[in-house]
């Protein structure tokens, strides 16, 4: 799979290696949430840790709650994948210390040059209590939501309690991340913006992750979709795949294209990830393939209004509390 091994710079992206290497500190809604700062001062030197929300030795990441200049913040640190195109530099330019040798086996501590030893840092500041809960490791419960449950429990809850989508509006209005747009269709009804998801460092296609954000602002989620939205969904599917083929040389047969239910952000968006990359939230309990969504709406315009949908909620998610209060769990 040569496409999968191919690194991004030099393969059709216009972004310079320096630019794509920059660690991101885009925040969600800090004073309007426009996050195009150039690499600058180390704002994290001021960060005071309160607690570790979760961590994973396997995924090599840690989610930390703390304070940044007296404001609540969540910081996510994640070691980035080792790129094939950096191997020569890694072998030549590192310091190596032997840890143990036994027969044909030996292990070393390899101290890579700083530019090959980056950690991706994501900062959410000011973070709401909901952000803190979102990133906290917690037990999950599968919820069964009928069309009526959606109307009586979920909809009233999300109308009051969901995350701000200011960051989405900033993208649509080119107030943030404008330089990262991979493809855009300006048409108001079927148009969308395709750009790298902020979980992706864009250095290699192995973990490719883009999102397509619909220009229409009144579609909250899967539940709002009817056959009327088929031209929009088909446009995102078709043009999104074409743009990814052109930019990253990855064919549609290598893509997992899906919507989340429940999403975190209630403005219609579609996830494009590389098949084989286990992106957070790509499991069957949360991801709905766009191809299936299109077919379901073609056979029944009211499919997502009437179907029972299943999804996991974390133990202290307020929505789970509402399902409990309503005796639905
Ligand atoms: N380009 O400002 C942004 C931005 N924001 C605020 C969110 N996204 C953004 N993309 C850009 N700029 O894929 C992306 C998110 C997500 C999508 C929204 O928009 O990265 P969703 O509405 O379905 O929400 O999709 P979802 O999937 O719950 O959100 P998210 O944040 O991906 O959380 C899912 C789980 O992924 C988390 O619980 C956590 O376990 C994990 N996760 C989240 N962020 C990171 C991270 N930076 N590194 C590693 N794991 C992470």
mmCIF file of C-alpha atoms and ligand atoms in Angstrom:
data_model
loop_
_atom_site.group_PDB
_atom_site.id
_atom_site.type_symbol
_atom_site.label_atom_id
_atom_site.label_comp_id
_atom_site.label_asym_id
_atom_site.label_seq_id
_atom_site.Cartn_x
_atom_site.Cartn_y
_atom_site.Cartn_z
ATOM 1 C CA UNK A 1 0.000 0.000 0.000
ATOM 2 C CA UNK A 2 2.267 2.735 -1.248
ATOM 3 C CA UNK A 3 -0.323 5.498 -0.877
ATOM 4 C CA UNK A 4 -0.629 4.719 2.836
ATOM 5 C CA UNK A 5 3.117 4.955 3.377
ATOM 6 C CA UNK A 6 3.413 8.173 1.423
ATOM 7 C CA UNK A 7 4.122 11.271 3.416
ATOM 8 C CA UNK A 8 2.161 14.408 2.853
ATOM 9 C CA UNK A 9 4.620 17.055 1.871
ATOM 10 C CA UNK A 10 5.640 16.692 -1.706
ATOM 11 C CA UNK A 11 2.497 14.725 -2.556
ATOM 12 C CA UNK A 12 0.271 17.433 -3.828
ATOM 13 C CA UNK A 13 -0.220 19.528 -0.725
ATOM 14 C CA UNK A 14 0.533 23.198 -1.070
ATOM 15 C CA UNK A 15 1.428 23.562 2.597
ATOM 16 C CA UNK A 16 5.094 23.869 3.505
ATOM 17 C CA UNK A 17 6.603 21.256 5.847
ATOM 18 C CA UNK A 18 7.175 24.047 8.389
ATOM 19 C CA UNK A 19 3.543 24.986 8.268
ATOM 20 C CA UNK A 20 2.215 21.465 8.610
ATOM 21 C CA UNK A 21 4.737 20.716 11.343
ATOM 22 C CA UNK A 22 3.421 23.486 13.526
ATOM 23 C CA UNK A 23 1.835 22.226 16.730
ATOM 24 C CA UNK A 24 -1.703 23.504 16.940
ATOM 25 C CA UNK A 25 -3.253 25.457 19.743
ATOM 26 C CA UNK A 26 -6.567 26.277 18.070
ATOM 27 C CA UNK A 27 -9.132 26.880 20.715
ATOM 28 C CA UNK A 28 -12.831 26.434 20.421
ATOM 29 C CA UNK A 29 -14.408 29.670 21.500
ATOM 30 C CA UNK A 30 -11.880 31.764 23.322
ATOM 31 C CA UNK A 31 -13.044 35.268 22.457
ATOM 32 C CA UNK A 32 -14.505 34.326 19.089
ATOM 33 C CA UNK A 33 -12.236 31.405 18.463
ATOM 34 C CA UNK A 34 -10.078 32.554 15.596
ATOM 35 C CA UNK A 35 -7.033 30.335 15.771
ATOM 36 C CA UNK A 36 -4.528 31.288 13.101
ATOM 37 C CA UNK A 37 -1.648 32.343 15.356
ATOM 38 C CA UNK A 38 1.751 31.711 13.866
ATOM 39 C CA UNK A 39 4.144 29.631 15.933
ATOM 40 C CA UNK A 40 4.820 31.938 18.814
ATOM 41 C CA UNK A 41 5.360 32.131 22.531
ATOM 42 C CA UNK A 42 4.872 29.040 24.669
ATOM 43 C CA UNK A 43 1.474 29.654 26.223
ATOM 44 C CA UNK A 44 1.720 26.258 27.897
ATOM 45 C CA UNK A 45 4.554 27.407 30.154
ATOM 46 C CA UNK A 46 1.771 29.032 32.228
ATOM 47 C CA UNK A 47 -0.375 25.901 32.320
ATOM 48 C CA UNK A 48 -1.139 24.574 35.817
ATOM 49 C CA UNK A 49 -2.292 20.961 35.876
ATOM 50 C CA UNK A 50 -5.335 20.135 38.046
ATOM 51 C CA UNK A 51 -5.892 16.511 37.017
ATOM 52 C CA UNK A 52 -5.286 13.912 34.340
ATOM 53 C CA UNK A 53 -8.634 13.204 32.697
ATOM 54 C CA UNK A 54 -7.405 10.142 30.814
ATOM 55 C CA UNK A 55 -4.291 8.731 29.242
ATOM 56 C CA UNK A 56 -3.299 5.801 27.110
ATOM 57 C CA UNK A 57 0.086 4.140 26.924
ATOM 58 C CA UNK A 58 -0.971 2.406 23.704
ATOM 59 C CA UNK A 59 -2.247 5.553 21.966
ATOM 60 C CA UNK A 60 0.531 7.615 23.556
ATOM 61 C CA UNK A 61 -1.690 10.482 24.562
ATOM 62 C CA UNK A 62 -2.776 12.261 27.723
ATOM 63 C CA UNK A 63 -5.782 14.545 28.350
ATOM 64 C CA UNK A 64 -5.119 17.079 31.113
ATOM 65 C CA UNK A 65 -7.440 19.481 32.924
ATOM 66 C CA UNK A 66 -5.881 22.623 34.354
ATOM 67 C CA UNK A 67 -5.688 26.374 34.247
ATOM 68 C CA UNK A 68 -4.168 28.762 31.741
ATOM 69 C CA UNK A 69 -3.911 32.247 33.197
ATOM 70 C CA UNK A 70 -6.829 31.557 35.566
ATOM 71 C CA UNK A 71 -9.037 30.163 32.815
ATOM 72 C CA UNK A 72 -10.165 26.550 32.758
ATOM 73 C CA UNK A 73 -8.347 24.617 30.062
ATOM 74 C CA UNK A 74 -7.984 21.146 28.623
ATOM 75 C CA UNK A 75 -4.681 20.211 27.045
ATOM 76 C CA UNK A 76 -4.258 17.102 24.912
ATOM 77 C CA UNK A 77 -0.742 15.846 24.247
ATOM 78 C CA UNK A 78 -0.156 13.129 21.699
ATOM 79 C CA UNK A 79 3.005 11.569 20.300
ATOM 80 C CA UNK A 80 2.889 11.668 16.517
ATOM 81 C CA UNK A 81 3.547 8.737 14.154
ATOM 82 C CA UNK A 82 7.088 8.059 12.919
ATOM 83 C CA UNK A 83 7.299 9.050 9.274
ATOM 84 C CA UNK A 84 9.034 6.886 6.715
ATOM 85 C CA UNK A 85 10.618 9.932 5.064
ATOM 86 C CA UNK A 86 12.311 10.878 8.347
ATOM 87 C CA UNK A 87 14.070 7.539 8.902
ATOM 88 C CA UNK A 88 17.437 8.457 7.399
ATOM 89 C CA UNK A 89 17.605 11.632 9.475
ATOM 90 C CA UNK A 90 16.444 9.700 12.536
ATOM 91 C CA UNK A 91 19.135 7.038 12.211
ATOM 92 C CA UNK A 92 21.890 9.478 11.314
ATOM 93 C CA UNK A 93 21.059 12.324 13.665
ATOM 94 C CA UNK A 94 20.118 10.600 16.927
ATOM 95 C CA UNK A 95 22.006 9.763 20.094
ATOM 96 C CA UNK A 96 21.804 6.064 20.956
ATOM 97 C CA UNK A 97 22.382 4.505 24.398
ATOM 98 C CA UNK A 98 22.370 0.769 24.917
ATOM 99 C CA UNK A 99 19.832 -0.490 27.458
ATOM 100 C CA UNK A 100 20.438 -4.223 27.239
ATOM 101 C CA UNK A 101 21.935 -6.861 25.003
ATOM 102 C CA UNK A 102 21.067 -10.557 25.139
ATOM 103 C CA UNK A 103 22.098 -12.989 22.388
ATOM 104 C CA UNK A 104 20.745 -11.530 19.136
ATOM 105 C CA UNK A 105 18.471 -9.071 21.008
ATOM 106 C CA UNK A 106 19.276 -5.545 22.113
ATOM 107 C CA UNK A 107 17.280 -2.476 23.122
ATOM 108 C CA UNK A 108 18.373 1.168 23.055
ATOM 109 C CA UNK A 109 17.198 4.585 24.073
ATOM 110 C CA UNK A 110 17.182 6.675 20.938
ATOM 111 C CA UNK A 111 17.203 10.432 21.448
ATOM 112 C CA UNK A 112 15.931 11.895 18.211
ATOM 113 C CA UNK A 113 16.715 15.416 17.027
ATOM 114 C CA UNK A 114 14.026 17.848 18.304
ATOM 115 C CA UNK A 115 12.345 18.315 14.917
ATOM 116 C CA UNK A 116 11.674 14.561 14.750
ATOM 117 C CA UNK A 117 10.489 14.352 18.315
ATOM 118 C CA UNK A 118 7.432 16.575 18.309
ATOM 119 C CA UNK A 119 4.316 16.190 20.419
ATOM 120 C CA UNK A 120 1.018 17.382 19.015
ATOM 121 C CA UNK A 121 -0.638 19.686 21.546
ATOM 122 C CA UNK A 122 -4.311 20.634 21.401
ATOM 123 C CA UNK A 123 -5.587 23.351 23.732
ATOM 124 C CA UNK A 124 -9.221 24.067 24.596
ATOM 125 C CA UNK A 125 -9.402 27.364 26.514
ATOM 126 C CA UNK A 126 -11.614 28.549 28.043
ATOM 127 C CA UNK A 127 -12.934 25.008 28.498
ATOM 128 C CA UNK A 128 -16.454 24.458 29.766
ATOM 129 C CA UNK A 129 -17.390 21.778 32.288
ATOM 130 C CA UNK A 130 -18.802 19.842 29.336
ATOM 131 C CA UNK A 131 -15.366 19.771 27.692
ATOM 132 C CA UNK A 132 -13.815 18.449 30.876
ATOM 133 C CA UNK A 133 -16.418 15.684 31.031
ATOM 134 C CA UNK A 134 -16.011 14.868 27.339
ATOM 135 C CA UNK A 135 -12.335 14.096 27.731
ATOM 136 C CA UNK A 136 -12.640 12.272 31.062
ATOM 137 C CA UNK A 137 -12.323 8.498 30.937
ATOM 138 C CA UNK A 138 -15.703 7.142 31.895
ATOM 139 C CA UNK A 139 -17.920 4.147 31.618
ATOM 140 C CA UNK A 140 -20.346 4.332 28.674
ATOM 141 C CA UNK A 141 -23.909 3.097 28.310
ATOM 142 C CA UNK A 142 -25.738 2.259 25.098
ATOM 143 C CA UNK A 143 -28.916 4.296 24.684
ATOM 144 C CA UNK A 144 -31.891 3.312 22.544
ATOM 145 C CA UNK A 145 -33.546 6.423 21.111
ATOM 146 C CA UNK A 146 -36.878 6.175 19.268
ATOM 147 C CA UNK A 147 -38.092 9.015 17.040
ATOM 148 C CA UNK A 148 -40.375 10.098 19.920
ATOM 149 C CA UNK A 149 -37.478 9.995 22.408
ATOM 150 C CA UNK A 150 -35.567 12.306 20.118
ATOM 151 C CA UNK A 151 -38.403 14.836 20.112
ATOM 152 C CA UNK A 152 -39.199 14.648 23.818
ATOM 153 C CA UNK A 153 -35.767 14.008 25.409
ATOM 154 C CA UNK A 154 -32.807 14.623 23.097
ATOM 155 C CA UNK A 155 -33.924 17.668 21.106
ATOM 156 C CA UNK A 156 -34.888 19.822 24.135
ATOM 157 C CA UNK A 157 -31.588 18.823 25.770
ATOM 158 C CA UNK A 158 -29.322 19.636 22.818
ATOM 159 C CA UNK A 159 -31.126 22.918 22.206
ATOM 160 C CA UNK A 160 -29.978 24.042 25.659
ATOM 161 C CA UNK A 161 -26.798 22.133 26.386
ATOM 162 C CA UNK A 162 -24.675 21.534 23.332
ATOM 163 C CA UNK A 163 -21.141 22.741 22.580
ATOM 164 C CA UNK A 164 -20.782 26.048 20.786
ATOM 165 C CA UNK A 165 -20.361 25.723 17.019
ATOM 166 C CA UNK A 166 -18.571 29.065 16.768
ATOM 167 C CA UNK A 167 -15.494 27.265 15.423
ATOM 168 C CA UNK A 168 -17.633 25.864 12.561
ATOM 169 C CA UNK A 169 -18.957 29.313 11.686
ATOM 170 C CA UNK A 170 -15.386 30.667 11.770
ATOM 171 C CA UNK A 171 -14.404 28.059 9.175
ATOM 172 C CA UNK A 172 -17.409 28.764 6.939
ATOM 173 C CA UNK A 173 -16.748 32.509 7.153
ATOM 174 C CA UNK A 174 -12.985 32.041 6.624
ATOM 175 C CA UNK A 175 -12.206 33.633 9.969
ATOM 176 C CA UNK A 176 -10.151 30.602 10.973
ATOM 177 C CA UNK A 177 -8.256 27.787 9.250
ATOM 178 C CA UNK A 178 -8.897 29.352 5.824
ATOM 179 C CA UNK A 179 -5.414 28.385 4.639
ATOM 180 C CA UNK A 180 -6.145 24.737 5.433
ATOM 181 C CA UNK A 181 -9.194 24.343 3.179
ATOM 182 C CA UNK A 182 -8.709 21.421 0.803
ATOM 183 C CA UNK A 183 -11.878 21.951 -1.202
ATOM 184 C CA UNK A 184 -14.889 24.229 -1.032
ATOM 185 C CA UNK A 185 -18.160 24.452 -2.842
ATOM 186 C CA UNK A 186 -19.695 27.906 -2.262
ATOM 187 C CA UNK A 187 -23.247 26.950 -3.279
ATOM 188 C CA UNK A 188 -25.509 27.748 -0.259
ATOM 189 C CA UNK A 189 -27.780 24.670 -0.440
ATOM 190 C CA UNK A 190 -25.440 21.839 -1.441
ATOM 191 C CA UNK A 191 -22.103 23.536 -0.761
ATOM 192 C CA UNK A 192 -19.572 22.584 1.910
ATOM 193 C CA UNK A 193 -16.011 23.129 3.092
ATOM 194 C CA UNK A 194 -13.567 20.212 3.286
ATOM 195 C CA UNK A 195 -10.543 20.623 5.555
ATOM 196 C CA UNK A 196 -8.255 18.619 7.835
ATOM 197 C CA UNK A 197 -9.769 17.646 11.153
ATOM 198 C CA UNK A 198 -7.786 19.137 14.025
ATOM 199 C CA UNK A 199 -6.968 15.667 15.310
ATOM 200 C CA UNK A 200 -4.825 15.078 12.201
ATOM 201 C CA UNK A 201 -1.308 16.515 12.054
ATOM 202 C CA UNK A 202 -1.317 16.124 8.220
ATOM 203 C CA UNK A 203 2.174 14.715 8.072
ATOM 204 C CA UNK A 204 1.242 11.311 6.698
ATOM 205 C CA UNK A 205 -1.835 9.816 5.035
ATOM 206 C CA UNK A 206 -1.821 6.732 7.302
ATOM 207 C CA UNK A 207 -4.091 8.553 9.749
ATOM 208 C CA UNK A 208 -5.804 10.875 7.238
ATOM 209 C CA UNK A 209 -8.765 12.660 8.803
ATOM 210 C CA UNK A 210 -10.767 15.406 7.121
ATOM 211 C CA UNK A 211 -14.174 16.870 7.812
ATOM 212 C CA UNK A 212 -16.701 18.257 5.359
ATOM 213 C CA UNK A 213 -18.824 20.993 6.902
ATOM 214 C CA UNK A 214 -22.165 21.763 5.244
ATOM 215 C CA UNK A 215 -22.865 25.397 4.441
ATOM 216 C CA UNK A 216 -26.493 24.998 5.506
ATOM 217 C CA UNK A 217 -26.623 25.958 9.172
ATOM 218 C CA UNK A 218 -29.898 24.469 10.280
ATOM 219 C CA UNK A 219 -29.144 20.747 9.984
ATOM 220 C CA UNK A 220 -28.220 19.566 13.459
ATOM 221 C CA UNK A 221 -27.590 15.880 12.885
ATOM 222 C CA UNK A 222 -28.683 12.656 11.194
ATOM 223 C CA UNK A 223 -32.112 13.123 12.785
ATOM 224 C CA UNK A 224 -32.798 16.266 10.718
ATOM 225 C CA UNK A 225 -32.004 14.612 7.386
ATOM 226 C CA UNK A 226 -34.718 13.824 4.845
ATOM 227 C CA UNK A 227 -34.674 13.043 1.111
ATOM 228 C CA UNK A 228 -34.614 16.810 0.576
ATOM 229 C CA UNK A 229 -30.974 16.737 1.716
ATOM 230 C CA UNK A 230 -29.891 14.040 -0.750
ATOM 231 C CA UNK A 231 -28.335 16.514 -3.237
ATOM 232 C CA UNK A 232 -26.231 17.958 -0.381
ATOM 233 C CA UNK A 233 -25.124 14.538 0.896
ATOM 234 C CA UNK A 234 -24.354 13.251 -2.600
ATOM 235 C CA UNK A 235 -22.384 16.388 -3.374
ATOM 236 C CA UNK A 236 -20.296 16.055 -0.193
ATOM 237 C CA UNK A 237 -19.713 12.358 -0.881
ATOM 238 C CA UNK A 238 -18.766 12.742 -4.538
ATOM 239 C CA UNK A 239 -16.725 15.940 -4.443
ATOM 240 C CA UNK A 240 -15.149 15.095 -1.099
ATOM 241 C CA UNK A 241 -13.823 11.795 -2.498
ATOM 242 C CA UNK A 242 -12.578 13.512 -5.671
ATOM 243 C CA UNK A 243 -10.776 16.229 -3.698
ATOM 244 C CA UNK A 244 -9.068 13.659 -1.472
ATOM 245 C CA UNK A 245 -7.978 11.626 -4.496
ATOM 246 C CA UNK A 246 -6.543 14.712 -6.105
ATOM 247 C CA UNK A 247 -4.777 16.093 -3.026
ATOM 248 C CA UNK A 248 -3.687 12.952 -1.189
ATOM 249 C CA UNK A 249 -3.789 10.319 -3.964
ATOM 250 C CA UNK A 250 -6.094 8.197 -1.854
ATOM 251 C CA UNK A 251 -8.928 6.506 -3.800
ATOM 252 C CA UNK A 252 -12.492 6.150 -2.483
ATOM 253 C CA UNK A 253 -11.814 2.455 -1.793
ATOM 254 C CA UNK A 254 -9.408 3.567 0.960
ATOM 255 C CA UNK A 255 -11.828 5.893 2.720
ATOM 256 C CA UNK A 256 -14.307 5.531 5.561
ATOM 257 C CA UNK A 257 -16.874 8.297 5.101
ATOM 258 C CA UNK A 258 -19.376 8.678 7.934
ATOM 259 C CA UNK A 259 -21.478 10.806 10.260
ATOM 260 C CA UNK A 260 -21.568 10.555 14.027
ATOM 261 C CA UNK A 261 -24.728 10.062 15.991
ATOM 262 C CA UNK A 262 -24.702 11.658 18.517
ATOM 263 C CA UNK A 263 -22.169 14.200 17.284
ATOM 264 C CA UNK A 264 -20.450 16.561 19.723
ATOM 265 C CA UNK A 265 -21.179 19.548 17.488
ATOM 266 C CA UNK A 266 -24.700 19.926 16.116
ATOM 267 C CA UNK A 267 -23.939 21.381 12.712
ATOM 268 C CA UNK A 268 -23.975 18.835 9.889
ATOM 269 C CA UNK A 269 -20.495 17.539 9.099
ATOM 270 C CA UNK A 270 -19.100 14.373 7.555
ATOM 271 C CA UNK A 271 -15.931 12.566 8.652
ATOM 272 C CA UNK A 272 -13.496 11.285 5.978
ATOM 273 C CA UNK A 273 -10.878 8.971 7.514
ATOM 274 C CA UNK A 274 -8.481 6.481 6.037
ATOM 275 C CA UNK A 275 -9.778 2.932 6.075
ATOM 276 C CA UNK A 276 -7.671 0.960 8.522
ATOM 277 C CA UNK A 277 -7.019 3.941 10.770
ATOM 278 C CA UNK A 278 -9.030 3.473 13.947
ATOM 279 C CA UNK A 279 -10.136 7.043 14.455
ATOM 280 C CA UNK A 280 -11.852 7.795 17.778
ATOM 281 C CA UNK A 281 -15.601 7.341 17.236
ATOM 282 C CA UNK A 282 -15.428 5.130 14.132
ATOM 283 C CA UNK A 283 -17.085 2.150 15.854
ATOM 284 C CA UNK A 284 -20.485 0.777 14.814
ATOM 285 C CA UNK A 285 -22.202 2.280 17.867
ATOM 286 C CA UNK A 286 -21.459 5.817 16.707
ATOM 287 C CA UNK A 287 -20.513 5.964 13.015
ATOM 288 C CA UNK A 288 -23.081 5.858 10.194
ATOM 289 C CA UNK A 289 -21.603 5.365 6.730
ATOM 290 C CA UNK A 290 -22.611 8.195 4.424
ATOM 291 C CA UNK A 291 -23.304 5.644 1.650
ATOM 292 C CA UNK A 292 -25.842 3.908 3.921
ATOM 293 C CA UNK A 293 -27.394 7.207 4.993
ATOM 294 C CA UNK A 294 -27.919 8.145 1.340
ATOM 295 C CA UNK A 295 -29.501 4.782 0.508
ATOM 296 C CA UNK A 296 -31.736 4.863 3.571
ATOM 297 C CA UNK A 297 -33.043 8.304 2.654
ATOM 298 C CA UNK A 298 -33.558 7.210 -0.955
ATOM 299 C CA UNK A 299 -35.814 4.367 0.185
ATOM 300 C CA UNK A 300 -37.592 6.336 2.925
ATOM 301 C CA UNK A 301 -37.422 10.113 3.201
ATOM 302 C CA UNK A 302 -38.393 9.941 6.897
ATOM 303 C CA UNK A 303 -35.987 7.107 7.771
ATOM 304 C CA UNK A 304 -34.029 9.096 10.376
ATOM 305 C CA UNK A 305 -37.151 10.710 11.819
ATOM 306 C CA UNK A 306 -38.746 7.415 12.683
ATOM 307 C CA UNK A 307 -35.979 4.858 13.242
ATOM 308 C CA UNK A 308 -34.707 3.843 16.646
ATOM 309 C CA UNK A 309 -31.061 4.858 16.808
ATOM 310 C CA UNK A 310 -28.491 3.486 19.244
ATOM 311 C CA UNK A 311 -25.494 5.358 20.615
ATOM 312 C CA UNK A 312 -23.204 5.351 23.638
ATOM 313 C CA UNK A 313 -23.275 8.056 26.297
ATOM 314 C CA UNK A 314 -20.770 8.601 29.083
ATOM 315 C CA UNK A 315 -21.824 8.026 32.692
ATOM 316 C CA UNK A 316 -22.053 11.699 33.624
ATOM 317 C CA UNK A 317 -23.454 12.986 30.333
ATOM 318 C CA UNK A 318 -26.500 15.120 31.114
ATOM 319 C CA UNK A 319 -28.380 13.499 28.230
ATOM 320 C CA UNK A 320 -27.971 10.102 29.853
ATOM 321 C CA UNK A 321 -29.545 11.592 33.005
ATOM 322 C CA UNK A 322 -32.538 12.743 30.927
ATOM 323 C CA UNK A 323 -33.003 9.248 29.476
ATOM 324 C CA UNK A 324 -32.855 7.832 33.022
ATOM 325 C CA UNK A 325 -35.381 10.360 34.349
ATOM 326 C CA UNK A 326 -37.714 9.467 31.482
ATOM 327 C CA UNK A 327 -37.436 5.774 32.428
ATOM 328 C CA UNK A 328 -35.804 4.926 29.088
ATOM 329 C CA UNK A 329 -32.736 3.285 30.594
HETATM 330 N N1 LIG B 1 -10.452 21.528 11.848
HETATM 331 O O1 LIG B 1 -11.582 23.765 15.642
HETATM 332 C C1 LIG B 1 -11.620 22.724 15.000
HETATM 333 C C2 LIG B 1 -12.283 21.536 15.444
HETATM 334 N N2 LIG B 1 -12.979 21.216 16.571
HETATM 335 C C3 LIG B 1 -13.254 22.058 17.709
HETATM 336 C C4 LIG B 1 -13.403 19.930 16.469
HETATM 337 N N3 LIG B 1 -12.991 19.424 15.299
HETATM 338 C C5 LIG B 1 -12.295 20.400 14.635
HETATM 339 N N4 LIG B 1 -11.689 20.371 13.433
HETATM 340 C C6 LIG B 1 -11.065 21.497 13.008
HETATM 341 N N5 LIG B 1 -11.042 22.625 13.771
HETATM 342 O O2 LIG B 1 -13.586 15.007 14.467
HETATM 343 C C7 LIG B 1 -13.270 18.107 14.772
HETATM 344 C C8 LIG B 1 -13.185 17.015 15.813
HETATM 345 C C9 LIG B 1 -14.166 15.955 15.288
HETATM 346 C C10 LIG B 1 -15.160 16.777 14.481
HETATM 347 C C11 LIG B 1 -16.476 16.877 15.184
HETATM 348 O O3 LIG B 1 -14.617 18.083 14.351
HETATM 349 O O4 LIG B 1 -11.875 16.527 15.940
HETATM 350 P P1 LIG B 1 -18.268 15.244 16.168
HETATM 351 O O5 LIG B 1 -19.223 16.378 16.294
HETATM 352 O O6 LIG B 1 -18.832 13.972 15.685
HETATM 353 O O7 LIG B 1 -17.573 15.158 17.561
HETATM 354 O O8 LIG B 1 -17.102 15.632 15.187
HETATM 355 P P2 LIG B 1 -16.618 14.051 18.220
HETATM 356 O O9 LIG B 1 -16.179 13.046 17.243
HETATM 357 O O10 LIG B 1 -17.238 13.595 19.479
HETATM 358 O O11 LIG B 1 -15.461 14.971 18.656
HETATM 359 P P3 LIG B 1 -14.032 14.600 19.005
HETATM 360 O O12 LIG B 1 -13.486 15.874 19.496
HETATM 361 O O13 LIG B 1 -13.363 13.932 17.875
HETATM 362 O O14 LIG B 1 -14.133 13.572 20.237
HETATM 363 C C12 LIG B 1 -14.200 12.160 20.100
HETATM 364 C C13 LIG B 1 -13.137 11.524 20.959
HETATM 365 O O15 LIG B 1 -11.888 11.636 20.278
HETATM 366 C C14 LIG B 1 -12.874 12.209 22.295
HETATM 367 O O16 LIG B 1 -13.751 11.801 23.300
HETATM 368 C C15 LIG B 1 -11.456 11.797 22.563
HETATM 369 O O17 LIG B 1 -11.409 10.520 23.145
HETATM 370 C C16 LIG B 1 -10.834 11.746 21.199
HETATM 371 N N6 LIG B 1 -10.076 12.948 20.878
HETATM 372 C C17 LIG B 1 -10.574 14.178 20.739
HETATM 373 N N7 LIG B 1 -9.620 15.077 20.430
HETATM 374 C C18 LIG B 1 -8.473 14.391 20.376
HETATM 375 C C19 LIG B 1 -7.131 14.766 20.096
HETATM 376 N N8 LIG B 1 -6.796 16.039 19.809
HETATM 377 N N9 LIG B 1 -6.207 13.797 20.130
HETATM 378 C C20 LIG B 1 -6.538 12.528 20.380
HETATM 379 N N10 LIG B 1 -7.802 12.119 20.642
HETATM 380 C C21 LIG B 1 -8.755 13.020 20.654
#
